[in-house]
JSON list of C-alpha atoms in Angstrom, two decimals:
[
{"chain": "A", "resi": 18, "resn": "GLU", "atom": "CA", "xyz": [7.83, 13.60, 2.07]},
{"chain": "A", "resi": 19, "resn": "THR", "atom": "CA", "xyz": [4.10, 12.99, 2.37]},
{"chain": "A", "resi": 20, "resn": "GLY", "atom": "CA", "xyz": [3.43, 14.72, 5.69]},
{"chain": "A", "resi": 21, "resn": "VAL", "atom": "CA", "xyz": [2.36, 11.43, 7.26]},
{"chain": "A", "resi": 22, "resn": "THR", "atom": "CA", "xyz": [4.42, 10.54, 10.32]},
{"chain": "A", "resi": 23, "resn": "GLN", "atom": "CA", "xyz": [4.65, 7.34, 12.31]},
{"chain": "A", "resi": 24, "resn": "SER", "atom": "CA", "xyz": [6.21, 6.45, 15.63]},
{"chain": "A", "resi": 25, "resn": "PRO", "atom": "CA", "xyz": [8.24, 4.70, 16.72]},
{"chain": "A", "resi": 26, "resn": "THR", "atom": "CA", "xyz": [10.52, 3.96, 13.78]},
{"chain": "A", "resi": 27, "resn": "HIS", "atom": "CA", "xyz": [11.65, 0.61, 15.12]},
{"chain": "A", "resi": 28, "resn": "LEU", "atom": "CA", "xyz": [10.39, -1.56, 17.95]},
{"chain": "A", "resi": 29, "resn": "ILE", "atom": "CA", "xyz": [11.40, -4.89, 19.45]},
{"chain": "A", "resi": 30, "resn": "LYS", "atom": "CA", "xyz": [8.87, -6.83, 21.50]},
{"chain": "A", "resi": 31, "resn": "THR", "atom": "CA", "xyz": [8.61, -10.28, 23.02]},
{"chain": "A", "resi": 32, "resn": "ARG", "atom": "CA", "xyz": [6.00, -12.84, 22.06]},
{"chain": "A", "resi": 33, "resn": "GLY", "atom": "CA", "xyz": [2.83, -12.36, 24.12]},
{"chain": "A", "resi": 34, "resn": "GLN", "atom": "CA", "xyz": [3.38, -8.67, 24.73]},
{"chain": "A", "resi": 35, "resn": "GLN", "atom": "CA", "xyz": [1.19, -5.83, 23.50]},
{"chain": "A", "resi": 36, "resn": "VAL", "atom": "CA", "xyz": [2.23, -2.95, 21.24]},
{"chain": "A", "resi": 37, "resn": "THR", "atom": "CA", "xyz": [0.80, 0.42, 20.21]},
{"chain": "A", "resi": 38, "resn": "LEU", "atom": "CA", "xyz": [1.88, 2.12, 17.00]},
{"chain": "A", "resi": 39, "resn": "ARG", "atom": "CA", "xyz": [1.00, 5.72, 16.15]},
{"chain": "A", "resi": 40, "resn": "CYS", "atom": "CA", "xyz": [0.27, 7.64, 12.99]},
{"chain": "A", "resi": 41, "resn": "SER", "atom": "CA", "xyz": [-0.32, 11.31, 12.29]},
{"chain": "A", "resi": 42, "resn": "SER", "atom": "CA", "xyz": [-2.12, 11.91, 9.04]},
{"chain": "A", "resi": 43, "resn": "GLN", "atom": "CA", "xyz": [-1.40, 14.59, 6.50]},
{"chain": "A", "resi": 44, "resn": "SER", "atom": "CA", "xyz": [-3.03, 17.92, 7.25]},
{"chain": "A", "resi": 45, "resn": "GLY", "atom": "CA", "xyz": [-6.61, 17.99, 5.97]},
{"chain": "A", "resi": 46, "resn": "HIS", "atom": "CA", "xyz": [-6.92, 14.21, 5.72]},
{"chain": "A", "resi": 47, "resn": "ASN", "atom": "CA", "xyz": [-9.65, 12.50, 7.75]},
{"chain": "A", "resi": 48, "resn": "THR", "atom": "CA", "xyz": [-9.09, 8.88, 6.76]},
{"chain": "A", "resi": 49, "resn": "VAL", "atom": "CA", "xyz": [-6.32, 6.57, 7.92]},
{"chain": "A", "resi": 50, "resn": "SER", "atom": "CA", "xyz": [-5.64, 3.05, 6.64]},
{"chain": "A", "resi": 51, "resn": "TRP", "atom": "CA", "xyz": [-3.23, 0.60, 8.26]},
{"chain": "A", "resi": 52, "resn": "TYR", "atom": "CA", "xyz": [-1.24, -2.06, 6.42]},
{"chain": "A", "resi": 53, "resn": "GLN", "atom": "CA", "xyz": [1.09, -4.86, 7.44]},
{"chain": "A", "resi": 54, "resn": "GLN", "atom": "CA", "xyz": [4.00, -5.60, 5.13]},
{"chain": "A", "resi": 55, "resn": "ALA", "atom": "CA", "xyz": [6.01, -8.75, 5.78]},
{"chain": "A", "resi": 56, "resn": "LEU", "atom": "CA", "xyz": [9.48, -9.01, 4.29]},
{"chain": "A", "resi": 57, "resn": "GLY", "atom": "CA", "xyz": [9.34, -9.59, 0.54]},
{"chain": "A", "resi": 58, "resn": "GLN", "atom": "CA", "xyz": [5.56, -9.18, 0.40]},
{"chain": "A", "resi": 59, "resn": "GLY", "atom": "CA", "xyz": [3.17, -6.44, -0.60]},
{"chain": "A", "resi": 60, "resn": "PRO", "atom": "CA", "xyz": [1.28, -4.50, 2.07]},
{"chain": "A", "resi": 61, "resn": "GLN", "atom": "CA", "xyz": [-1.82, -6.21, 3.46]},
{"chain": "A", "resi": 62, "resn": "PHE", "atom": "CA", "xyz": [-4.82, -4.11, 4.47]},
{"chain": "A", "resi": 63, "resn": "ILE", "atom": "CA", "xyz": [-5.60, -4.30, 8.20]},
{"chain": "A", "resi": 64, "resn": "PHE", "atom": "CA", "xyz": [-8.35, -1.70, 8.61]},
{"chain": "A", "resi": 65, "resn": "GLN", "atom": "CA", "xyz": [-9.40, 1.83, 7.83]},
{"chain": "A", "resi": 66, "resn": "TYR", "atom": "CA", "xyz": [-10.67, 4.62, 10.09]},
{"chain": "A", "resi": 67, "resn": "TYR", "atom": "CA", "xyz": [-12.85, 7.43, 8.84]},
{"chain": "A", "resi": 68, "resn": "ARG", "atom": "CA", "xyz": [-13.91, 10.23, 11.19]},
{"chain": "A", "resi": 69, "resn": "GLU", "atom": "CA", "xyz": [-13.05, 8.16, 14.29]},
{"chain": "A", "resi": 70, "resn": "GLU", "atom": "CA", "xyz": [-14.93, 5.02, 13.24]},
{"chain": "A", "resi": 71, "resn": "GLU", "atom": "CA", "xyz": [-13.66, 1.77, 11.78]},
{"chain": "A", "resi": 72, "resn": "ASN", "atom": "CA", "xyz": [-14.67, 1.72, 8.15]},
{"chain": "A", "resi": 73, "resn": "GLY", "atom": "CA", "xyz": [-13.60, -1.56, 6.63]},
{"chain": "A", "resi": 74, "resn": "ARG", "atom": "CA", "xyz": [-11.36, -4.36, 7.85]},
{"chain": "A", "resi": 75, "resn": "GLY", "atom": "CA", "xyz": [-9.11, -6.90, 6.20]},
{"chain": "A", "resi": 76, "resn": "ASN", "atom": "CA", "xyz": [-8.50, -10.50, 7.21]},
{"chain": "A", "resi": 77, "resn": "PHE", "atom": "CA", "xyz": [-6.84, -9.86, 10.57]},
{"chain": "A", "resi": 78, "resn": "PRO", "atom": "CA", "xyz": [-7.83, -11.29, 13.97]},
{"chain": "A", "resi": 79, "resn": "PRO", "atom": "CA", "xyz": [-9.49, -9.17, 16.67]},
{"chain": "A", "resi": 80, "resn": "ARG", "atom": "CA", "xyz": [-6.23, -8.80, 18.56]},
{"chain": "A", "resi": 81, "resn": "PHE", "atom": "CA", "xyz": [-5.47, -6.16, 15.94]},
{"chain": "A", "resi": 82, "resn": "SER", "atom": "CA", "xyz": [-7.45, -3.10, 16.95]},
{"chain": "A", "resi": 83, "resn": "GLY", "atom": "CA", "xyz": [-7.29, 0.61, 16.38]},
{"chain": "A", "resi": 84, "resn": "LEU", "atom": "CA", "xyz": [-8.43, 4.06, 17.26]},
{"chain": "A", "resi": 85, "resn": "GLN", "atom": "CA", "xyz": [-8.76, 7.36, 15.48]},
{"chain": "A", "resi": 86, "resn": "PHE", "atom": "CA", "xyz": [-8.76, 10.61, 17.44]},
{"chain": "A", "resi": 87, "resn": "PRO", "atom": "CA", "xyz": [-10.60, 13.89, 16.78]},
{"chain": "A", "resi": 88, "resn": "ASN", "atom": "CA", "xyz": [-7.47, 15.32, 15.16]},
{"chain": "A", "resi": 89, "resn": "TYR", "atom": "CA", "xyz": [-7.54, 12.26, 12.82]},
{"chain": "A", "resi": 90, "resn": "SER", "atom": "CA", "xyz": [-4.33, 10.78, 14.15]},
{"chain": "A", "resi": 91, "resn": "SER", "atom": "CA", "xyz": [-4.56, 7.06, 14.71]},
{"chain": "A", "resi": 92, "resn": "GLU", "atom": "CA", "xyz": [-3.23, 4.15, 16.76]},
{"chain": "A", "resi": 93, "resn": "LEU", "atom": "CA", "xyz": [-2.82, 0.50, 15.88]},
{"chain": "A", "resi": 94, "resn": "ASN", "atom": "CA", "xyz": [-2.83, -1.88, 18.86]},
{"chain": "A", "resi": 95, "resn": "VAL", "atom": "CA", "xyz": [-1.73, -5.49, 18.66]},
{"chain": "A", "resi": 96, "resn": "ASN", "atom": "CA", "xyz": [-2.29, -7.79, 21.65]},
{"chain": "A", "resi": 97, "resn": "ALA", "atom": "CA", "xyz": [-0.71, -11.16, 22.38]},
{"chain": "A", "resi": 98, "resn": "LEU", "atom": "CA", "xyz": [2.09, -10.64, 19.89]},
{"chain": "A", "resi": 99, "resn": "GLU", "atom": "CA", "xyz": [3.17, -13.59, 17.76]},
{"chain": "A", "resi": 100, "resn": "LEU", "atom": "CA", "xyz": [6.43, -14.11, 15.89]},
{"chain": "A", "resi": 101, "resn": "ASP", "atom": "CA", "xyz": [4.57, -13.74, 12.57]},
{"chain": "A", "resi": 102, "resn": "ASP", "atom": "CA", "xyz": [3.56, -10.21, 13.56]},
{"chain": "A", "resi": 103, "resn": "SER", "atom": "CA", "xyz": [7.11, -9.13, 12.77]},
{"chain": "A", "resi": 104, "resn": "ALA", "atom": "CA", "xyz": [6.67, -6.76, 9.82]},
{"chain": "A", "resi": 105, "resn": "LEU", "atom": "CA", "xyz": [6.70, -3.18, 8.62]},
{"chain": "A", "resi": 106, "resn": "TYR", "atom": "CA", "xyz": [3.47, -1.45, 9.65]},
{"chain": "A", "resi": 107, "resn": "LEU", "atom": "CA", "xyz": [2.41, 1.31, 7.34]},
{"chain": "A", "resi": 108, "resn": "CYS", "atom": "CA", "xyz": [-0.29, 3.87, 7.73]},
{"chain": "A", "resi": 109, "resn": "ALA", "atom": "CA", "xyz": [-1.70, 5.87, 4.85]},
{"chain": "A", "resi": 110, "resn": "SER", "atom": "CA", "xyz": [-3.91, 8.92, 4.98]},
{"chain": "A", "resi": 111, "resn": "SER", "atom": "CA", "xyz": [-6.41, 10.26, 2.49]},
{"chain": "A", "resi": 112, "resn": "PHE", "atom": "CA", "xyz": [-9.25, 12.71, 2.31]},
{"chain": "A", "resi": 113, "resn": "GLY", "atom": "CA", "xyz": [-12.56, 10.91, 2.50]},
{"chain": "A", "resi": 114, "resn": "LYS", "atom": "CA", "xyz": [-13.10, 7.17, 2.52]},
{"chain": "A", "resi": 115, "resn": "ARG", "atom": "CA", "xyz": [-13.37, 7.07, -1.27]},
{"chain": "A", "resi": 116, "resn": "ASP", "atom": "CA", "xyz": [-10.37, 9.17, -2.14]},
{"chain": "A", "resi": 117, "resn": "TYR", "atom": "CA", "xyz": [-8.23, 7.27, -4.58]},
{"chain": "A", "resi": 118, "resn": "GLU", "atom": "CA", "xyz": [-4.86, 8.63, -3.54]},
{"chain": "A", "resi": 119, "resn": "GLN", "atom": "CA", "xyz": [-3.34, 7.52, -0.26]},
{"chain": "A", "resi": 120, "resn": "TYR", "atom": "CA", "xyz": [-0.16, 8.98, 1.19]},
{"chain": "A", "resi": 121, "resn": "PHE", "atom": "CA", "xyz": [1.97, 6.54, 3.11]},
{"chain": "A", "resi": 122, "resn": "GLY", "atom": "CA", "xyz": [4.02, 7.22, 6.20]},
{"chain": "A", "resi": 123, "resn": "PRO", "atom": "CA", "xyz": [7.56, 5.86, 6.60]},
{"chain": "A", "resi": 124, "resn": "GLY", "atom": "CA", "xyz": [6.37, 2.87, 8.62]},
{"chain": "A", "resi": 125, "resn": "THR", "atom": "CA", "xyz": [7.21, 1.22, 11.94]},
{"chain": "A", "resi": 126, "resn": "ARG", "atom": "CA", "xyz": [9.45, -1.83, 11.80]},
{"chain": "A", "resi": 127, "resn": "LEU", "atom": "CA", "xyz": [8.22, -4.27, 14.48]},
{"chain": "A", "resi": 128, "resn": "THR", "atom": "CA", "xyz": [10.32, -7.26, 15.48]},
{"chain": "A", "resi": 129, "resn": "VAL", "atom": "CA", "xyz": [8.81, -9.90, 17.74]},
{"chain": "A", "resi": 130, "resn": "THR", "atom": "CA", "xyz": [11.28, -12.28, 19.41]},
{"chain": "B", "resi": 7, "resn": "GLY", "atom": "CA", "xyz": [-11.47, -12.28, -2.76]},
{"chain": "B", "resi": 8, "resn": "GLN", "atom": "CA", "xyz": [-8.72, -10.97, -5.01]},
{"chain": "B", "resi": 9, "resn": "ASN", "atom": "CA", "xyz": [-5.72, -12.52, -6.69]},
{"chain": "B", "resi": 10, "resn": "ILE", "atom": "CA", "xyz": [-2.95, -10.29, -8.01]},
{"chain": "B", "resi": 11, "resn": "ASP", "atom": "CA", "xyz": [0.03, -11.69, -9.87]},
{"chain": "B", "resi": 12, "resn": "GLN", "atom": "CA", "xyz": [3.23, -9.93, -10.93]},
{"chain": "B", "resi": 13, "resn": "PRO", "atom": "CA", "xyz": [6.78, -11.17, -11.60]},
{"chain": "B", "resi": 14, "resn": "THR", "atom": "CA", "xyz": [9.00, -11.44, -8.56]},
{"chain": "B", "resi": 15, "resn": "GLU", "atom": "CA", "xyz": [12.14, -9.94, -10.05]},
{"chain": "B", "resi": 16, "resn": "MET", "atom": "CA", "xyz": [13.32, -8.21, -13.21]},
{"chain": "B", "resi": 17, "resn": "THR", "atom": "CA", "xyz": [16.65, -6.82, -14.37]},
{"chain": "B", "resi": 18, "resn": "ALA", "atom": "CA", "xyz": [17.14, -4.13, -17.00]},
{"chain": "B", "resi": 19, "resn": "THR", "atom": "CA", "xyz": [19.92, -1.94, -18.31]},
{"chain": "B", "resi": 20, "resn": "GLU", "atom": "CA", "xyz": [20.31, 1.77, -17.65]},
{"chain": "B", "resi": 21, "resn": "GLY", "atom": "CA", "xyz": [18.73, 3.79, -20.48]},
{"chain": "B", "resi": 22, "resn": "ALA", "atom": "CA", "xyz": [16.53, 0.91, -21.60]},
{"chain": "B", "resi": 23, "resn": "ILE", "atom": "CA", "xyz": [12.75, 0.37, -21.40]},
{"chain": "B", "resi": 24, "resn": "VAL", "atom": "CA", "xyz": [11.14, -2.17, -19.08]},
{"chain": "B", "resi": 25, "resn": "GLN", "atom": "CA", "xyz": [7.55, -3.38, -18.81]},
{"chain": "B", "resi": 26, "resn": "ILE", "atom": "CA", "xyz": [6.22, -4.83, -15.56]},
{"chain": "B", "resi": 27, "resn": "ASN", "atom": "CA", "xyz": [3.04, -6.83, -15.96]},
{"chain": "B", "resi": 28, "resn": "CYS", "atom": "CA", "xyz": [0.24, -7.38, -13.47]},
{"chain": "B", "resi": 29, "resn": "THR", "atom": "CA", "xyz": [-2.76, -9.65, -13.78]},
{"chain": "B", "resi": 30, "resn": "TYR", "atom": "CA", "xyz": [-5.63, -9.65, -11.36]},
{"chain": "B", "resi": 31, "resn": "GLN", "atom": "CA", "xyz": [-8.89, -11.31, -10.50]},
{"chain": "B", "resi": 32, "resn": "THR", "atom": "CA", "xyz": [-11.35, -9.33, -8.44]},
{"chain": "B", "resi": 33, "resn": "SER", "atom": "CA", "xyz": [-15.03, -9.29, -7.60]},
{"chain": "B", "resi": 34, "resn": "GLY", "atom": "CA", "xyz": [-15.56, -5.54, -7.57]},
{"chain": "B", "resi": 35, "resn": "PHE", "atom": "CA", "xyz": [-12.88, -3.72, -9.54]},
{"chain": "B", "resi": 36, "resn": "ASN", "atom": "CA", "xyz": [-12.69, -0.01, -8.92]},
{"chain": "B", "resi": 37, "resn": "GLY", "atom": "CA", "xyz": [-9.24, 1.05, -10.06]},
{"chain": "B", "resi": 38, "resn": "LEU", "atom": "CA", "xyz": [-5.66, -0.14, -10.31]},
{"chain": "B", "resi": 39, "resn": "PHE", "atom": "CA", "xyz": [-2.64, 1.53, -8.80]},
{"chain": "B", "resi": 40, "resn": "TRP", "atom": "CA", "xyz": [1.10, 1.30, -9.23]},
{"chain": "B", "resi": 41, "resn": "TYR", "atom": "CA", "xyz": [3.40, 2.21, -6.37]},
{"chain": "B", "resi": 42, "resn": "GLN", "atom": "CA", "xyz": [7.18, 2.41, -6.16]},
{"chain": "B", "resi": 43, "resn": "GLN", "atom": "CA", "xyz": [8.89, 1.27, -2.99]},
{"chain": "B", "resi": 44, "resn": "HIS", "atom": "CA", "xyz": [12.59, 1.63, -2.31]},
{"chain": "B", "resi": 45, "resn": "ALA", "atom": "CA", "xyz": [14.06, -0.77, 0.22]},
{"chain": "B", "resi": 46, "resn": "GLY", "atom": "CA", "xyz": [13.13, 0.19, 3.77]},
{"chain": "B", "resi": 47, "resn": "GLU", "atom": "CA", "xyz": [10.89, 3.05, 2.65]},
{"chain": "B", "resi": 48, "resn": "ALA", "atom": "CA", "xyz": [7.18, 3.66, 2.25]},
{"chain": "B", "resi": 49, "resn": "PRO", "atom": "CA", "xyz": [5.41, 3.09, -1.06]},
{"chain": "B", "resi": 50, "resn": "THR", "atom": "CA", "xyz": [5.00, 6.19, -3.22]},
{"chain": "B", "resi": 51, "resn": "PHE", "atom": "CA", "xyz": [2.15, 6.65, -5.66]},
{"chain": "B", "resi": 52, "resn": "LEU", "atom": "CA", "xyz": [3.01, 6.36, -9.36]},
{"chain": "B", "resi": 53, "resn": "SER", "atom": "CA", "xyz": [-0.23, 5.95, -11.29]},
{"chain": "B", "resi": 54, "resn": "TYR", "atom": "CA", "xyz": [-3.92, 5.20, -11.18]},
{"chain": "B", "resi": 55, "resn": "ASN", "atom": "CA", "xyz": [-6.04, 3.62, -13.94]},
{"chain": "B", "resi": 56, "resn": "VAL", "atom": "CA", "xyz": [-9.77, 3.09, -13.72]},
{"chain": "B", "resi": 57, "resn": "LEU", "atom": "CA", "xyz": [-10.65, 3.13, -17.45]},
{"chain": "B", "resi": 58, "resn": "ASP", "atom": "CA", "xyz": [-9.05, 1.07, -20.22]},
{"chain": "B", "resi": 59, "resn": "GLY", "atom": "CA", "xyz": [-6.09, 2.58, -21.95]},
{"chain": "B", "resi": 60, "resn": "LEU", "atom": "CA", "xyz": [-2.73, 4.16, -21.39]},
{"chain": "B", "resi": 61, "resn": "GLU", "atom": "CA", "xyz": [-1.91, 6.85, -18.83]},
{"chain": "B", "resi": 62, "resn": "GLU", "atom": "CA", "xyz": [1.40, 8.61, -19.40]},
{"chain": "B", "resi": 63, "resn": "LYS", "atom": "CA", "xyz": [3.30, 10.57, -16.79]},
{"chain": "B", "resi": 64, "resn": "GLY", "atom": "CA", "xyz": [6.82, 11.52, -17.78]},
{"chain": "B", "resi": 65, "resn": "ARG", "atom": "CA", "xyz": [9.05, 8.46, -18.04]},
{"chain": "B", "resi": 66, "resn": "PHE", "atom": "CA", "xyz": [6.34, 6.23, -16.53]},
{"chain": "B", "resi": 67, "resn": "SER", "atom": "CA", "xyz": [3.21, 4.96, -18.28]},
{"chain": "B", "resi": 68, "resn": "SER", "atom": "CA", "xyz": [0.54, 2.56, -17.06]},
{"chain": "B", "resi": 69, "resn": "PHE", "atom": "CA", "xyz": [-1.90, 0.56, -19.12]},
{"chain": "B", "resi": 70, "resn": "LEU", "atom": "CA", "xyz": [-5.14, -1.14, -18.13]},
{"chain": "B", "resi": 71, "resn": "SER", "atom": "CA", "xyz": [-7.41, -3.69, -19.81]},
{"chain": "B", "resi": 72, "resn": "ARG", "atom": "CA", "xyz": [-10.35, -4.43, -17.54]},
{"chain": "B", "resi": 73, "resn": "SER", "atom": "CA", "xyz": [-11.75, -7.18, -19.76]},
{"chain": "B", "resi": 74, "resn": "LYS", "atom": "CA", "xyz": [-8.44, -9.06, -19.57]},
{"chain": "B", "resi": 75, "resn": "GLY", "atom": "CA", "xyz": [-7.72, -8.27, -15.92]},
{"chain": "B", "resi": 76, "resn": "TYR", "atom": "CA", "xyz": [-4.35, -6.96, -17.02]},
{"chain": "B", "resi": 77, "resn": "SER", "atom": "CA", "xyz": [-2.16, -3.95, -16.44]},
{"chain": "B", "resi": 78, "resn": "TYR", "atom": "CA", "xyz": [1.42, -3.01, -17.10]},
{"chain": "B", "resi": 79, "resn": "LEU", "atom": "CA", "xyz": [3.80, -0.32, -15.92]},
{"chain": "B", "resi": 80, "resn": "LEU", "atom": "CA", "xyz": [6.24, 0.93, -18.53]},
{"chain": "B", "resi": 81, "resn": "LEU", "atom": "CA", "xyz": [9.43, 2.65, -17.45]},
{"chain": "B", "resi": 82, "resn": "LYS", "atom": "CA", "xyz": [11.45, 4.44, -20.13]},
{"chain": "B", "resi": 83, "resn": "GLU", "atom": "CA", "xyz": [15.02, 5.76, -20.10]},
{"chain": "B", "resi": 84, "resn": "LEU", "atom": "CA", "xyz": [15.82, 3.73, -17.03]},
{"chain": "B", "resi": 85, "resn": "GLN", "atom": "CA", "xyz": [17.99, 5.31, -14.37]},
{"chain": "B", "resi": 86, "resn": "MET", "atom": "CA", "xyz": [19.88, 3.65, -11.55]},
{"chain": "B", "resi": 87, "resn": "LYS", "atom": "CA", "xyz": [17.53, 5.31, -9.05]},
{"chain": "B", "resi": 88, "resn": "ASP", "atom": "CA", "xyz": [14.64, 3.35, -10.58]},
{"chain": "B", "resi": 89, "resn": "SER", "atom": "CA", "xyz": [15.95, 0.23, -8.83]},
{"chain": "B", "resi": 90, "resn": "ALA", "atom": "CA", "xyz": [13.09, -0.50, -6.42]},
{"chain": "B", "resi": 91, "resn": "SER", "atom": "CA", "xyz": [10.08, -2.72, -5.91]},
{"chain": "B", "resi": 92, "resn": "TYR", "atom": "CA", "xyz": [7.01, -1.91, -7.98]},
{"chain": "B", "resi": 93, "resn": "LEU", "atom": "CA", "xyz": [3.69, -2.78, -6.41]},
{"chain": "B", "resi": 94, "resn": "CYS", "atom": "CA", "xyz": [0.48, -3.37, -8.34]},
{"chain": "B", "resi": 95, "resn": "ALA", "atom": "CA", "xyz": [-2.64, -2.77, -6.23]},
{"chain": "B", "resi": 96, "resn": "VAL", "atom": "CA", "xyz": [-6.31, -3.23, -7.03]},
{"chain": "B", "resi": 97, "resn": "ARG", "atom": "CA", "xyz": [-9.09, -1.32, -5.36]},
{"chain": "B", "resi": 98, "resn": "ASP", "atom": "CA", "xyz": [-12.55, -2.66, -4.87]},
{"chain": "B", "resi": 99, "resn": "LEU", "atom": "CA", "xyz": [-15.56, -1.37, -3.04]},
{"chain": "B", "resi": 100, "resn": "ASP", "atom": "CA", "xyz": [-16.49, -2.76, 0.34]},
{"chain": "B", "resi": 101, "resn": "SER", "atom": "CA", "xyz": [-20.20, -2.13, -0.12]},
{"chain": "B", "resi": 102, "resn": "GLY", "atom": "CA", "xyz": [-20.92, -2.87, 3.53]},
{"chain": "B", "resi": 103, "resn": "ALA", "atom": "CA", "xyz": [-18.59, -0.18, 4.81]},
{"chain": "B", "resi": 104, "resn": "GLY", "atom": "CA", "xyz": [-19.02, 2.10, 1.83]},
{"chain": "B", "resi": 105, "resn": "SER", "atom": "CA", "xyz": [-15.29, 2.34, 1.49]},
{"chain": "B", "resi": 106, "resn": "TYR", "atom": "CA", "xyz": [-12.60, 1.19, -0.85]},
{"chain": "B", "resi": 107, "resn": "GLN", "atom": "CA", "xyz": [-10.06, -1.49, 0.04]},
{"chain": "B", "resi": 108, "resn": "LEU", "atom": "CA", "xyz": [-6.69, -1.73, -1.62]},
{"chain": "B", "resi": 109, "resn": "THR", "atom": "CA", "xyz": [-5.17, -5.16, -2.23]},
{"chain": "B", "resi": 110, "resn": "PHE", "atom": "CA", "xyz": [-1.50, -5.26, -3.18]},
{"chain": "B", "resi": 111, "resn": "GLY", "atom": "CA", "xyz": [0.47, -7.78, -5.17]},
{"chain": "B", "resi": 112, "resn": "LYS", "atom": "CA", "xyz": [3.74, -9.05, -3.77]},
{"chain": "B", "resi": 113, "resn": "GLY", "atom": "CA", "xyz": [5.73, -6.56, -5.82]},
{"chain": "B", "resi": 114, "resn": "THR", "atom": "CA", "xyz": [8.31, -6.81, -8.57]},
{"chain": "B", "resi": 115, "resn": "LYS", "atom": "CA", "xyz": [11.89, -6.08, -7.57]},
{"chain": "B", "resi": 116, "resn": "LEU", "atom": "CA", "xyz": [13.53, -4.21, -10.43]},
{"chain": "B", "resi": 117, "resn": "SER", "atom": "CA", "xyz": [17.30, -4.02, -10.62]},
{"chain": "B", "resi": 118, "resn": "VAL", "atom": "CA", "xyz": [18.77, -1.48, -13.04]},
{"chain": "B", "resi": 119, "resn": "ILE", "atom": "CA", "xyz": [22.34, -2.31, -14.06]},
{"chain": "B", "resi": 120, "resn": "PRO", "atom": "CA", "xyz": [24.91, -0.10, -15.83]}
]
């Protein structure tokens, strides 16, 4: 176990709805990165938060947004859900935005119908 | 942008040795990672190479050649529990944000058979 937790474990939403996923980072870690992993694919970088600010973003539309709180936990929000948003959403925590080792949480499996 | 290529699937026999290759093209290389991911679980860190050469860690070794844009993960004395997907990931520096971004390959699904 890495000490990174995510909630919920599974989620089913309808197209057009909004969803919020949560991540608690490992103790002492101040950086959280979010990834989307479609079935049979590698994780794709969505964005990273460092000390409550977005610090790098992948090729995802603005309807993917996030927050990081003073305790370094984080949320991923997705608006106007599309069928292609169905995936495993992973968060990973690290210490510092240049730390090479990231610890992944167990993920949230999102299904959009 | 980055392009990372690794075989989709491999099969090997228990007790044998298997090598999983990864080739990459990147604009700002700053390290290569290998992760193991069992079905339905999160990736777990296996190795990190930033300089050319071989890094050995128990039954697992990882090799990097930066000039060739090439890495491999070597698994020795295969066990049934090694059946998993193996993800190659390249890190490069987002100079604007001052942070590193990790780009993953699609993963190689390894099946270990008796």
